Short mmCIF file of C-alpha atoms in Angstrom, two decimals:
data_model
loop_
_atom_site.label_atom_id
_atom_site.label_comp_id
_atom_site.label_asym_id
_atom_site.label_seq_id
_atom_site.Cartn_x
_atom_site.Cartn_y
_atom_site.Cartn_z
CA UNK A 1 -1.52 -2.15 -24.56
CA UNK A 2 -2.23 0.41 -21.42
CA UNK A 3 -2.42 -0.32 -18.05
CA UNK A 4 -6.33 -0.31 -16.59
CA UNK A 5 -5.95 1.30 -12.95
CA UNK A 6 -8.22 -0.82 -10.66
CA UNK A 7 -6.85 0.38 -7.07
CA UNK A 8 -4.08 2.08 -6.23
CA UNK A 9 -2.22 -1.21 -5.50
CA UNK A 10 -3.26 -3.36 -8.60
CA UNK A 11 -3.52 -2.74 -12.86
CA UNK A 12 -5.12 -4.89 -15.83
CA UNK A 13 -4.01 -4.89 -18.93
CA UNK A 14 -5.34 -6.65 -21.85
CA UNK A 15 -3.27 -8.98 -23.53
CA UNK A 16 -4.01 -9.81 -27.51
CA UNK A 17 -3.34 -12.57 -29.61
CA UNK A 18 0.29 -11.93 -31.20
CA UNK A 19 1.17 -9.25 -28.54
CA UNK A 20 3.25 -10.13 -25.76
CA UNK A 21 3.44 -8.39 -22.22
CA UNK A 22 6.50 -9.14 -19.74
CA UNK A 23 5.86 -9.06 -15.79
CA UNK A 24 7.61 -9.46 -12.73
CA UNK A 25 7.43 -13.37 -11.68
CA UNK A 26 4.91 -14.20 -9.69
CA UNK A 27 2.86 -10.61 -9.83
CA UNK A 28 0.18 -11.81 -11.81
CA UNK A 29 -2.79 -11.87 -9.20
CA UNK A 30 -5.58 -12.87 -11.08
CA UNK A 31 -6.33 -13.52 -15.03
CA UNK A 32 -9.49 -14.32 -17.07
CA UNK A 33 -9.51 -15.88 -20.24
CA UNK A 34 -7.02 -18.37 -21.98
CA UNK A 35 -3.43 -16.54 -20.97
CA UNK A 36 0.05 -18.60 -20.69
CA UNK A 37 3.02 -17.24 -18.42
CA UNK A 38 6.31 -19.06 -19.40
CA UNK A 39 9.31 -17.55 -17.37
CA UNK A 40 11.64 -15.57 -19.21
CA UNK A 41 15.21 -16.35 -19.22
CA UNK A 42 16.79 -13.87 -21.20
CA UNK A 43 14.54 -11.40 -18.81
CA UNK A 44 13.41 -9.49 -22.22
CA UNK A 45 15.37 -8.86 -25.30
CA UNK A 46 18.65 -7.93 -26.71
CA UNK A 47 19.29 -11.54 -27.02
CA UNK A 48 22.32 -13.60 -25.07
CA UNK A 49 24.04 -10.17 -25.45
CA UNK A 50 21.46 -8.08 -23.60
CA UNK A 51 21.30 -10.63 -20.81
CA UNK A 52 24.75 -10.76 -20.22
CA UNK A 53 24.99 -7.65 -19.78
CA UNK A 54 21.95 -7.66 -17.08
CA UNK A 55 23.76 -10.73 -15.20
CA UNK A 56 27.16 -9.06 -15.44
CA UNK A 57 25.07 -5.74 -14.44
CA UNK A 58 22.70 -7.60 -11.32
CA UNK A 59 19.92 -5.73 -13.33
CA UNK A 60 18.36 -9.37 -13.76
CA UNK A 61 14.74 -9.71 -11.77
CA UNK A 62 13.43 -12.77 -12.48
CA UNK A 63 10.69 -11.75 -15.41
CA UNK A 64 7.94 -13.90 -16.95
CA UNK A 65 6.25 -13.37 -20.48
CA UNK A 66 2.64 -13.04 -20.82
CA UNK A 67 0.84 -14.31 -23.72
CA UNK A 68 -2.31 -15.00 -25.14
CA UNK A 69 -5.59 -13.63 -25.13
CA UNK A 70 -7.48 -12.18 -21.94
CA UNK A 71 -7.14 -9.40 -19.18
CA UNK A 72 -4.37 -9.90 -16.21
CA UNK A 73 -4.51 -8.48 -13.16
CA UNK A 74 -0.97 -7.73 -11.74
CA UNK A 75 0.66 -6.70 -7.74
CA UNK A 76 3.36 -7.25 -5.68
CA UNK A 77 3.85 -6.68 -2.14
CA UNK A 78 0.99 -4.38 -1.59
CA UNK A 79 3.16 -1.61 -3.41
CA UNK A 80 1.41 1.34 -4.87
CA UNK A 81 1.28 0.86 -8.50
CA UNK A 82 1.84 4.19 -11.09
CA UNK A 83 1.42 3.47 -14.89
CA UNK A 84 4.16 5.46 -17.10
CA UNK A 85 3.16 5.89 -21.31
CA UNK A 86 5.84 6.10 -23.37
CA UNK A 87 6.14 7.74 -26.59
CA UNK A 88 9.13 7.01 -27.82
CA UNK A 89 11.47 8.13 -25.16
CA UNK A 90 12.96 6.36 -22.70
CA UNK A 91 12.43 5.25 -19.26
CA UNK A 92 15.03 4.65 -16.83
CA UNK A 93 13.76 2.33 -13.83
CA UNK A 94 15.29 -0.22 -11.49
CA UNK A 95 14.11 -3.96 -12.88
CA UNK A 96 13.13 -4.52 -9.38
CA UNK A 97 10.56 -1.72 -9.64
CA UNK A 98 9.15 -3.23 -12.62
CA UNK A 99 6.12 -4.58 -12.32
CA UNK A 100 5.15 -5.50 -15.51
CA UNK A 101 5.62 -4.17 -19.51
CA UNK A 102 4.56 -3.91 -22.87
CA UNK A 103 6.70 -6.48 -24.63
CA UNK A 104 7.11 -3.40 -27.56
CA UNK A 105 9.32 -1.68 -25.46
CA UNK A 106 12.83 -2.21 -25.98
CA UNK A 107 14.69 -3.27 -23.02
CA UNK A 108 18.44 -2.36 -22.30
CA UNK A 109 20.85 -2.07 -19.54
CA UNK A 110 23.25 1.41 -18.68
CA UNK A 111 25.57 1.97 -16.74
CA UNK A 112 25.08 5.19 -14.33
CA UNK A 113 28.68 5.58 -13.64
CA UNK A 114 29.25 7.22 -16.69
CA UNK A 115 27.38 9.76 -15.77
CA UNK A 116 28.44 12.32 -13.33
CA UNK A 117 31.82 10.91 -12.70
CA UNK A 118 33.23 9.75 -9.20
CA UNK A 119 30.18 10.97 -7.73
CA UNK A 120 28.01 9.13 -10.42
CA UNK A 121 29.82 5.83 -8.91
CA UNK A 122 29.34 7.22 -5.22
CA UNK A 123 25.62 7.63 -6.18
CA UNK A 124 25.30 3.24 -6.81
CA UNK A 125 26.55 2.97 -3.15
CA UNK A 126 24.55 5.79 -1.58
CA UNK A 127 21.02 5.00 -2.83
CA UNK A 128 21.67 1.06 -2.67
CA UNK A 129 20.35 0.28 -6.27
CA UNK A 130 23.46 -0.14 -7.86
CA UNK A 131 25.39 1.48 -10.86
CA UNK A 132 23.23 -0.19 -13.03
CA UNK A 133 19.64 1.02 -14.13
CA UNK A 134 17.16 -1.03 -16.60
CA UNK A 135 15.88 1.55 -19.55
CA UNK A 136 12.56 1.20 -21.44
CA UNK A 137 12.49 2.68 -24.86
CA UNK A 138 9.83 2.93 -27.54
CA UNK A 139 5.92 3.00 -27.73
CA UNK A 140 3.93 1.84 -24.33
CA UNK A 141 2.99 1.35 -21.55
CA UNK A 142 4.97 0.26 -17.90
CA UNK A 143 3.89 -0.09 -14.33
CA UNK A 144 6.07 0.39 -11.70
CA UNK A 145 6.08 -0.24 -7.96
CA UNK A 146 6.64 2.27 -5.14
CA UNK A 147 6.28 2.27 -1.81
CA UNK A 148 3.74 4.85 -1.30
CA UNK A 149 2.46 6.95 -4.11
CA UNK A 150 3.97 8.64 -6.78
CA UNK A 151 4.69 12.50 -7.54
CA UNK A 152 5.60 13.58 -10.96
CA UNK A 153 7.93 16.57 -11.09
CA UNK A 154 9.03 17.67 -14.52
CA UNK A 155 12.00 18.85 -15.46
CA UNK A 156 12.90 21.50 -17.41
CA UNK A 157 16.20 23.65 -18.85
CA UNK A 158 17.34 25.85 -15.84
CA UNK A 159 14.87 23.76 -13.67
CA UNK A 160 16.81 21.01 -12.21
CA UNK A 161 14.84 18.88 -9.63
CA UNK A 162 16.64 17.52 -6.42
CA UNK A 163 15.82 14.25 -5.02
CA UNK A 164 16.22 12.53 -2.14
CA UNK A 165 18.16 8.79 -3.13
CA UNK A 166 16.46 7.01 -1.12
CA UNK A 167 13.30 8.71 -2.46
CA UNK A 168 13.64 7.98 -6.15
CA UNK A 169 11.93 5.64 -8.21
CA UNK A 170 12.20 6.45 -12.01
CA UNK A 171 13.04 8.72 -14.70
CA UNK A 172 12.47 9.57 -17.82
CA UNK A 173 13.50 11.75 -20.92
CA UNK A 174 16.58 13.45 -21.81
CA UNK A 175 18.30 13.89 -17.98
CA UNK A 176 21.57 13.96 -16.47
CA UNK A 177 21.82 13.02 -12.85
CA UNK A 178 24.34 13.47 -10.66
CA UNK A 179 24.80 13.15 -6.86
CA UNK A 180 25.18 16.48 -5.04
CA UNK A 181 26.28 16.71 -1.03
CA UNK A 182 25.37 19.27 0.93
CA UNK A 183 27.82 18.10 3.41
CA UNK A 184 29.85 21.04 5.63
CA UNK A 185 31.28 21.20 8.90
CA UNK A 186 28.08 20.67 10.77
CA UNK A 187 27.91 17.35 8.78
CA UNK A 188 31.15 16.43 9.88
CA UNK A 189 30.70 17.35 14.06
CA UNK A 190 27.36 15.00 13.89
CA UNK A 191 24.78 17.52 13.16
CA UNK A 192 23.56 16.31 10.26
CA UNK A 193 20.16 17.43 8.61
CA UNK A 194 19.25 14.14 7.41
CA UNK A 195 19.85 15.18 3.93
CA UNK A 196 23.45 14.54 2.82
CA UNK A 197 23.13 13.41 -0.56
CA UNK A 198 20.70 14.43 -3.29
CA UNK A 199 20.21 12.97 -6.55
CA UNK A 200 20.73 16.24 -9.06
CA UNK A 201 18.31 15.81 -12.22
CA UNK A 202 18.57 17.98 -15.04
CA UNK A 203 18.22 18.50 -18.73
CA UNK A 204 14.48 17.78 -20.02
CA UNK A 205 12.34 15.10 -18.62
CA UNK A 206 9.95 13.90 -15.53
CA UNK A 207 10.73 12.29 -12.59
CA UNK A 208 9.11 9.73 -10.62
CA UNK A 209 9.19 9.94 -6.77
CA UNK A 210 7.41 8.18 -4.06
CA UNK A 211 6.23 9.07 -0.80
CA UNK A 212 8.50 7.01 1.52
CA UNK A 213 12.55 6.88 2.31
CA UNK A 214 11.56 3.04 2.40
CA UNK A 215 13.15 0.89 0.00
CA UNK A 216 10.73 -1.53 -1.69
CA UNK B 1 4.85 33.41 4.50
CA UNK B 2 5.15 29.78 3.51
CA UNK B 3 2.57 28.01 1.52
CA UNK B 4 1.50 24.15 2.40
CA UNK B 5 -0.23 22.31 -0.40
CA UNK B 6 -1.02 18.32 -0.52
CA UNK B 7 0.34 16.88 -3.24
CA UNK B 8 -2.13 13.80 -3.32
CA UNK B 9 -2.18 12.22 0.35
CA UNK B 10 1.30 11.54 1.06
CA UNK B 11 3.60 13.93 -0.22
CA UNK B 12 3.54 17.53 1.53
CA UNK B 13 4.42 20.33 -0.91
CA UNK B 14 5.91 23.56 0.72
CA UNK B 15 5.80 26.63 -1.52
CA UNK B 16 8.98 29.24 -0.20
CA UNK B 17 10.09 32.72 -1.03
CA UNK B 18 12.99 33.34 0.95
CA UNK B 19 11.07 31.76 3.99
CA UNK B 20 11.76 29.11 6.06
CA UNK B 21 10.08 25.91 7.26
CA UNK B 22 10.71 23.20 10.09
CA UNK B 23 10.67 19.70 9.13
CA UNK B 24 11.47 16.64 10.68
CA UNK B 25 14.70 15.60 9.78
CA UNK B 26 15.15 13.61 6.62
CA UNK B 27 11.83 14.19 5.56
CA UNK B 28 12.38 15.54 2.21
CA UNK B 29 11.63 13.67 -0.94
CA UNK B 30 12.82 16.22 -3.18
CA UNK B 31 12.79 20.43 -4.33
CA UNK B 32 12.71 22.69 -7.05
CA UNK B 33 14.93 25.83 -6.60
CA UNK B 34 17.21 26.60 -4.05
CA UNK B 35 17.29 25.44 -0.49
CA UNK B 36 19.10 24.37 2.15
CA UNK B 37 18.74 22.21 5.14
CA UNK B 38 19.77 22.90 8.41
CA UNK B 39 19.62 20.66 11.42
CA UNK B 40 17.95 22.44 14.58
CA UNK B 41 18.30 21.59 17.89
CA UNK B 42 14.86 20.84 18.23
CA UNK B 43 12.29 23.10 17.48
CA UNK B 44 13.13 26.60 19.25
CA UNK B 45 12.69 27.89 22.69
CA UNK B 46 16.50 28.43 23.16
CA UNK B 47 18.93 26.86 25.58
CA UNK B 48 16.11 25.96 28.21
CA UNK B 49 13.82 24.41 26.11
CA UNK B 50 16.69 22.54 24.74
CA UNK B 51 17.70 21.51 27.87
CA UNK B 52 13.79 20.96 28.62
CA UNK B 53 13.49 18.45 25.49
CA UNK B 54 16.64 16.67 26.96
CA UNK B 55 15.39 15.90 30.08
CA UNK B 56 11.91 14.59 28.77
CA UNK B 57 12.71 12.51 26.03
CA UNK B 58 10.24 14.17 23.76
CA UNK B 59 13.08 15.37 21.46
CA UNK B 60 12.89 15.75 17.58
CA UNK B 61 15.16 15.77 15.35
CA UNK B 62 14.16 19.14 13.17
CA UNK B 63 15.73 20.64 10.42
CA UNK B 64 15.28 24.33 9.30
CA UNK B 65 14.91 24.13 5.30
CA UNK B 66 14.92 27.91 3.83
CA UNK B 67 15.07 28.40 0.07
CA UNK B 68 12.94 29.71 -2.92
CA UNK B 69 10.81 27.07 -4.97
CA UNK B 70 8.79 24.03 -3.73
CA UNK B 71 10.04 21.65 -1.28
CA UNK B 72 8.59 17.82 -1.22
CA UNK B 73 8.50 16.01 1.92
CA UNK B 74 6.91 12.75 3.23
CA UNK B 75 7.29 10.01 5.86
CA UNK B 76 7.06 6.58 5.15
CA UNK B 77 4.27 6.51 3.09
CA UNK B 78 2.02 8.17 5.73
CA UNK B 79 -1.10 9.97 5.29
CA UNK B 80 -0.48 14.00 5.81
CA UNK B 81 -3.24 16.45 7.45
CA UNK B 82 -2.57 19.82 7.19
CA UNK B 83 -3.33 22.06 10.48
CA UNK B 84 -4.42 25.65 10.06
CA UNK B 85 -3.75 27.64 13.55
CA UNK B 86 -4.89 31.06 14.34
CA UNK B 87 -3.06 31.52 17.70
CA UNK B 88 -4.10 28.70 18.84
CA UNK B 89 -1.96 26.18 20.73
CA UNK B 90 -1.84 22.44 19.01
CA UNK B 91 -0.91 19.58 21.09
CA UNK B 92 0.99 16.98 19.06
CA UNK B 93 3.06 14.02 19.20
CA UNK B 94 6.24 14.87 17.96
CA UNK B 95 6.65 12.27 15.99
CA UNK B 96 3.64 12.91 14.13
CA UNK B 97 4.43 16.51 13.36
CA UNK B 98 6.03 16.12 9.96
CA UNK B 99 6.59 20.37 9.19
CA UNK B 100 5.71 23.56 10.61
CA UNK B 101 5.78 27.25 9.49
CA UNK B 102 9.04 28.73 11.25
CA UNK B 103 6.61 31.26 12.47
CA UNK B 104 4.98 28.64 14.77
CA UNK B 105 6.53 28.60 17.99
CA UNK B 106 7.10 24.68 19.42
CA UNK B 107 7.80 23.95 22.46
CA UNK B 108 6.81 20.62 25.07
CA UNK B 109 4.36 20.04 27.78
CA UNK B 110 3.91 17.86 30.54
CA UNK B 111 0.99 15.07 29.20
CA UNK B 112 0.60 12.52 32.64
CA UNK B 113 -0.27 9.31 32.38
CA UNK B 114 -1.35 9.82 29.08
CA UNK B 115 2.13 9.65 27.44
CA UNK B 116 3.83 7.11 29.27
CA UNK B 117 0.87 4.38 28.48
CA UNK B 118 1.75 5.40 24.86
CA UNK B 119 4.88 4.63 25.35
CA UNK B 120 5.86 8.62 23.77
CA UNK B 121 7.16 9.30 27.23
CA UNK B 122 5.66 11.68 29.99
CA UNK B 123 5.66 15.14 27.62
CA UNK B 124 4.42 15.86 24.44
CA UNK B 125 5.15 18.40 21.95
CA UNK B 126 2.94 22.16 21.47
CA UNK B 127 2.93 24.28 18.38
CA UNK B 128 1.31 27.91 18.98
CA UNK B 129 1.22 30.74 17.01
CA UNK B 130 -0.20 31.95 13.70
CA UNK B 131 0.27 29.72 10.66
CA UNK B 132 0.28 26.05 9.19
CA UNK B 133 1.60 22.21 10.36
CA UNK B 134 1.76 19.13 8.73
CA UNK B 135 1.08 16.17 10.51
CA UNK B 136 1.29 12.64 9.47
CA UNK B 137 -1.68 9.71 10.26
CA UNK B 138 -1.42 5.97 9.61
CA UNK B 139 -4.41 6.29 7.36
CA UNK B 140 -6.23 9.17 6.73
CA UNK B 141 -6.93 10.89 10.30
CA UNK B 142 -10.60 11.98 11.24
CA UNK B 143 -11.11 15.29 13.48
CA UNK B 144 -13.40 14.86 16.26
CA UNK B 145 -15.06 18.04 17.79
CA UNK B 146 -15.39 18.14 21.82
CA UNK B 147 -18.29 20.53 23.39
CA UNK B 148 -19.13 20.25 27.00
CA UNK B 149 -21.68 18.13 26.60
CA UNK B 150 -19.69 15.39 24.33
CA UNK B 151 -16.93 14.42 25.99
CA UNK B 152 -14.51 12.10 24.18
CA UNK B 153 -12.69 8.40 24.50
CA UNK B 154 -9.81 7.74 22.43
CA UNK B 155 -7.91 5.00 22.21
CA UNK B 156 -4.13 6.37 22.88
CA UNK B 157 -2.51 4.77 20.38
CA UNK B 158 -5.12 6.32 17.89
CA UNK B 159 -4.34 9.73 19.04
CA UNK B 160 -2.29 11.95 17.35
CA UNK B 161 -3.45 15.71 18.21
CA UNK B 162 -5.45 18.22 19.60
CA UNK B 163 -6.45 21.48 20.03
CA UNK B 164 -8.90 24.09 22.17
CA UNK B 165 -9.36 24.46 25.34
CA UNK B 166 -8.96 20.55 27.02
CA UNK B 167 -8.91 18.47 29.49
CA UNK B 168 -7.62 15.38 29.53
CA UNK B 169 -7.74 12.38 31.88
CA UNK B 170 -6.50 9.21 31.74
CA UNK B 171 -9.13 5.87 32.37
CA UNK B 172 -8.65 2.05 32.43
CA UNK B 173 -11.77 0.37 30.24
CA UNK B 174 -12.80 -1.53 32.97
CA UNK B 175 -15.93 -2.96 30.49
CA UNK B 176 -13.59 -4.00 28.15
CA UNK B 177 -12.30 -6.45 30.49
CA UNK B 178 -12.08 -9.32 27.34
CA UNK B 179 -9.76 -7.20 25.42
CA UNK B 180 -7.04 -6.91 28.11
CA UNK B 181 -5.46 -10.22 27.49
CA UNK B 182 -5.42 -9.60 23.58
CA UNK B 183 -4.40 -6.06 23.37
CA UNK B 184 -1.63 -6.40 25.56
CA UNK B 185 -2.45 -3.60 28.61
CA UNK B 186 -3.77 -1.48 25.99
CA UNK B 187 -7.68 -1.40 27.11
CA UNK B 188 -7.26 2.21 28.03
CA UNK B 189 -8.26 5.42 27.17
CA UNK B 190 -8.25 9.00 26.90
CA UNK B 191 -11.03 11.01 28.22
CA UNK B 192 -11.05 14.34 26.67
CA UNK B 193 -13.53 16.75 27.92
CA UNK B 194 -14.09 20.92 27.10
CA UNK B 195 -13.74 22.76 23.92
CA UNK B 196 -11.88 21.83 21.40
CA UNK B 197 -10.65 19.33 18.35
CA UNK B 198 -9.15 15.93 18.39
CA UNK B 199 -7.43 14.31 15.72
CA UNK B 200 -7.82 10.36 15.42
CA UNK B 201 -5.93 8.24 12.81
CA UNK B 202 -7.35 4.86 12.34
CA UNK B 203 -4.53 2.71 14.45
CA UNK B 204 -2.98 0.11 12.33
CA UNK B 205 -3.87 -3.00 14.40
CA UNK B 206 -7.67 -1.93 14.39
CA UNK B 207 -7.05 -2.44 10.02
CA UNK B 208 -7.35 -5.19 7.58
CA UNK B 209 -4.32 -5.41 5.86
CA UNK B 210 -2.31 -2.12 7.34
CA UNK B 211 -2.88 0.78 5.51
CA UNK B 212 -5.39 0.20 2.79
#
């Protein structure tokens, strides 16, 4: 079920009979045909489990599911809007970016502290989104929101990408991340570039980063 | 020397070898390779333009960011234009000017009226030299060519830059009398006459819906 592109701040998708489609509440904009949007407690799968972990986690934006037959238009917020296709791998987004989902995708929860240590704890309170991250796995199709457009930068072995916190939107793949300073005495005598902390990506994947230090 | 690309509309992508760029501080979105980011004082020109920049107002924060691989910045979502100058001198506000070639000397100068009706203080910022700039637009901005015998009237808070050799003066629309209660002591322009370019974003208030 892809994501039709109509402007840079709105997608369509097609929804079948049998196939189900999960969206941010209250992002559907427009819909033709006979579609039903019933809100979604569990806010996905993994069943009382899966959302106890997202309450317990504050990864838990309100999410409705989308069934029936007929195209739905979906936007939020006049955000730009960038369509990710997954094939198998898995995405690793903020649910607050997410603007809407193939219901195929398996939805989970992780915990970014893990990774990286102290500094993969520090990174939760630098970029403001938390230690927790929503993951997509599986076959399809997600759009998510950004303020300004997106830039894709892969990620390769020996080709780490650096990324501004406040900058970051999404990744996806097989990546480590970990939150690097670049703070030295200048730092600490008020001199500061501007650019204290940087999200560290490596391993093999892409990541997603928008145009703006603006939060959504 | 260091290499400017546009990386769609927003997002600024710097190309270095060793090389170094200025940038306005907290601008980048992310790199490839090595860099590192240094804050400036400003933009060059030593202890007395420093001192200059104090005095005016029109100080930017700058960093110096010198590495190898490709740097990303952006600014809020802003449109970029990228400047090419040939010794040229481009008159900009500063903060519009998003990056410029470390080769490019910056420095300030003295605007009149102009500035202080744009609320960007009396001065405003130069770049000269030999290389590229980035600047950044609320929507994407036009460039408007001045001859001698097409002056121009811009609205100031649609100006960003210029270049060439101009003139500028500073006039009250006194035919646009019915805007003045509306646009808040705004119905004024700038009269640009001479030789040269203007650059002209498409000011926010004058759009539908922001930045569409």
């Amino acid at each position: 079920m892809p994501f039709n592109v109509l402007t840079s701040r709105m997608v369509e998708a097609q929804v079948m009979p049998g196939q189900t489609l999960f969206s941010q509440r209250g992002a559907m904009l427009a819909y033709r045909g006979d579609v039903r949007f019933t809100p979604s407690i569990t806010g996905g799968q993994g069943g009382v489990r899966g959302m106890i972990g997202r309450r317990v986690a504050n990864e838990a934006t309100p999410l409705m599911t989308v069934e029936g037959q007929g195209t739905v238009m979906f936007g939020h917020g006049g955000h730009h809007v960038h369509v990710i296709d997954l094939v198998g791998d898995t995405l690793y987004v903020e649910s607050d970016r997410l603007l809407a989902f193939d219901g195929s995708l398996r939805q989970g929860t992780m915990f970014l502290g893990s990774q990286g240590g102290v500094m993969g704890m520090v990174r939760g309170q630098v970029t403001g989104q938390g230690l927790f991250t929503t993951t997509l796995e599986g076959q399809g199709s997600a759009a998510v929101m950004a303020h300004g457009g997106v830039l894709e930068l892969p990620i390769g072995p020996g080709r780490p990408v650096h990324v501004d916190p406040q900058a970051y939107v999404a990744h996806r793949g097989d990546v480590r991340n970990k939150l690097s300073t670049a703070i030295g005495w200048r730092e600490m005598v008020g001199r500061g570039s501007g650019e204290a902390f940087q999200l560290e990506l490596s391993g093999t994947g892409m990541v997603y980063v928008q145009a703006s230090e603006e939060k959504l | 020397m260091a290499q400017f690309r546009l990386q769609g509309s927003r997002v600024l992508a710097v190309d270095l070898t060793g090389d170094s760029v200025k940038a306005k501080n907290g601008a980048m979105v992310a790199y490839e390779g090595e860099m590192t980011f240094k804050k400036r004082t400003g933009g060059g020109e030593g202890l007395r333009g420093m001192v200059t920049r104090r005095l005016t107002g029109e100080q930017m924060a700058v960093m110096e960011v010198k590495g190898h691989g490709t740097c990303y910045f952006a600014d809020r979502a802003s449109e970029i234009n990228l400047v090419s100058l040939r010794g040229e001198k481009l008159y900009v506000e500063s903060s519009n000017l998003l990056c410029t070639d470390s080769a490019l000397r910056t420095g300030t100068s003295f605007t009149g009226l102009r500035g202080s009706a744009q609320g960007n203080g009396l001065f405003t910022t130069t770049v000269e030299g030999t290389g590229q700039a980035a600047l950044v637009s609320a929507g994407t901005a036009v460039v408007l060519r001045v001859t001698p015998q097409t002056p121009l009237q811009v609205d100031p808070g649609a100006y960003i830059a210029h270049t060439g050799g101009l003139k500028q003066h500073f006039q009250a629309g006194v035919n646009f009398r019915a805007l003045i209660g509306e646009s808040g002591g705004e119905s004024f322009q700038i009269r640009f006459e001479g030789d040269g370019l203007v650059y002209v974003q498409p000011s926010e208030r004058n759009t539908i819906g922001g930045e569409v």
